[in-house]
Amino acid sequence: MKAIIIGGGIGGLCAATALAQRGWDVEVLERAAQFTEVGAGLSLWPNALRALDALGLGDSIRERALMSAQAGIRTASGSWLSRTDTDELERRFGRLAMVHRADILDILSAAAPSGSLRAGVTVHEVQPDGTVLHTDGVSTADLVVAADGIHSIVRRSVWPDAPSPRYAGYTAWRMVTEPMPIDEGVESWGRGQRVGYAQLPDGRVYCYATASAPEGTSSTGLAELRQRFGDWHEPIPALLDATADDAVLHHDIHALPPLTTYVSDKIALLGDAAHAMTPNLGQGACQALEDAVVLAGLLAGSDSVASALKEYDHARRPRTQMIARSADRIGSVGQWSSPPAVVLRNAAMRLAPASSFYRSLAPILNWSV
Ligand SMILES: Cc1cc2nc3c(=O)[nH]c(=O)nc-3n(C[C@H](O)[C@H](O)[C@H](O)COP(=O)(O)OP(=O)(O)OC[C@H]3O[C@@H](n4cnc5c(N)ncnc54)[C@H](O)[C@@H]3O)c2cc1C
């Protein structure tokens, strides 16, 4: 049986390995000239590590990761809004891996069957019967996995009436600093803007920031970050000083409204193509990894592609849409900017018991294959 996977990001590459391990002949079509990821960090929560373990890749990731969770949420001046007991978090759910995106892409590309990765091929159209029209011609397959990201051409061609991604109301910056030690990773919330950072295994620091802004607002990059966050608590100003101008990535944050199905005939949507979510829980890529492992497992245990895809839709849609909703809620509260609302929010966060934090994470992190 042959599967064409469209998109060679984290979701597509993971799907290639998961399906190949179950005996599928796979081909990954990627429009970029190389299989690469943006220069930023990525948190892989225990649920994602369990998905990678199912493919025998978890330990390779752990070797290239810093296994540590963020220590909590602070205000712009540095006082704690909520402090995470990272030992307790790990005891309950397992450890969190902080990796550079390039490293996970390397590991996933190396795990895919040799000769299965075709870079520089752009897909233009897909038909529900598994016909794929692309820049090198036409291909057909028993299964087409659409892992082509938030603006998925597959979704648009098979489901022309599906909703389009919508702007979340805030924009984001990501960067990796020069190596510098930090005591612990945290996220800090101000009024209408947030910044977070986490150490990477090679001593560099992955930083990200958000700010409420009209869609499409241009940014001056590091200069704007200095103006917004330069007087926040240490080490934020020091992290900005350790960042090169050209290391700053800037993107508006979009999310996909819930779809009514992830499958049609021979097509399965996976990862951001199915459920692009705001990054507030650090779960987008984690969910793409889960999708890939679940899809391959269901196909292996089913006597037809059609029934496996139906089960995949039932297994994945409620879970991923629940996580997307939670991420949205956290993002909107995190972006509040009215001073009275921020005072109330901060007071509530200081009073919230740790048990409510663990309870909210349990359905997300307790997942296993
Ligand atoms: C600021 C920010 C921070 C984040 N932090 C985290 C985090 O810490 N942890 C986490 O789990 N997630 C995080 N995410 C989410 C995560 O990045 C995504 O969910 C994940 O990368 C989605 O992977 P994907 O493979 O589904 O899609 P993508 O990574 O978008 O890959 C899609 C691929 O398809 C290719 N493609 C697109 N169209 C075509 C076409 N027509 N033909 C051929 N190829 C095509 C693209 O070139 C691309 O390589 C974050 C997101 C953002 C924006």
CSV table of C-alpha atoms in Angstrom, one decimal, residues 5-17 28-44 52 55 57 60-62 64-65 98-113 116-119 147 174 270 272 284-286 288-289:
chain,number,residue,atom,x,y,z
A,5,ILE,CA,2.5,12.6,2.6
A,6,ILE,CA,2.2,16.2,1.6
A,7,GLY,CA,4.5,18.4,3.7
A,8,GLY,CA,7.8,17.5,5.3
A,9,GLY,CA,7.5,19.3,8.6
A,10,ILE,CA,7.4,17.6,12.0
A,11,GLY,CA,4.0,16.1,11.4
A,12,GLY,CA,4.7,14.8,7.8
A,13,LEU,CA,8.1,13.3,8.7
A,14,CYS,CA,6.7,11.6,11.8
A,15,ALA,CA,3.9,10.2,9.7
A,16,ALA,CA,6.4,8.9,7.1
A,17,THR,CA,8.3,6.9,9.8
A,28,VAL,CA,6.9,12.8,1.3
A,29,LEU,CA,6.4,15.8,-1.1
A,30,GLU,CA,7.9,19.0,0.4
A,31,ARG,CA,7.8,22.3,-1.5
A,32,ALA,CA,10.9,23.8,0.2
A,33,ALA,CA,14.3,23.0,-1.3
A,34,GLN,CA,15.3,21.3,1.9
A,35,PHE,CA,13.7,19.6,4.8
A,36,THR,CA,14.3,22.3,7.5
A,37,GLU,CA,12.6,24.1,10.4
A,38,VAL,CA,12.7,27.7,11.5
A,39,GLY,CA,15.5,28.8,13.9
A,40,ALA,CA,13.6,28.4,17.2
A,41,GLY,CA,13.1,26.1,20.1
A,42,LEU,CA,10.3,23.7,20.7
A,43,SER,CA,8.8,22.2,23.8
A,44,LEU,CA,8.0,18.5,23.6
A,52,LEU,CA,8.2,9.3,19.7
A,55,LEU,CA,8.5,4.8,17.0
A,57,LEU,CA,12.8,7.8,18.5
A,60,SER,CA,17.4,10.2,20.2
A,61,ILE,CA,15.3,13.3,21.0
A,62,ARG,CA,16.2,13.2,24.8
A,64,ARG,CA,19.6,16.3,22.0
A,65,ALA,CA,17.2,18.0,24.5
A,98,MET,CA,13.3,21.5,25.2
A,99,VAL,CA,14.9,21.1,21.8
A,100,HIS,CA,16.0,23.2,18.8
A,101,ARG,CA,13.6,22.6,15.9
A,102,ALA,CA,16.5,21.8,13.6
A,103,ASP,CA,17.4,18.8,15.8
A,104,ILE,CA,14.0,17.2,15.8
A,105,LEU,CA,13.8,17.7,12.0
A,106,ASP,CA,17.2,16.0,11.7
A,107,ILE,CA,16.1,13.1,13.8
A,108,LEU,CA,12.8,12.7,12.0
A,109,SER,CA,14.4,13.0,8.5
A,110,ALA,CA,17.0,10.4,9.3
A,111,ALA,CA,14.4,8.0,10.5
A,112,ALA,CA,12.3,8.3,7.3
A,113,PRO,CA,12.9,5.5,4.8
A,116,SER,CA,11.2,8.6,0.5
A,117,LEU,CA,11.8,12.4,0.9
A,118,ARG,CA,11.3,14.5,-2.2
A,119,ALA,CA,12.1,18.2,-1.6
A,147,ALA,CA,0.6,17.5,6.7
A,174,ARG,CA,10.9,33.9,18.4
A,270,LEU,CA,-2.7,15.8,10.2
A,272,ASP,CA,-1.6,22.0,11.7
A,284,GLY,CA,0.8,22.1,18.2
A,285,ALA,CA,3.8,19.9,17.2
A,286,CYS,CA,3.1,17.5,20.1
A,288,ALA,CA,1.0,16.4,15.1
A,289,LEU,CA,3.3,13.6,16.5
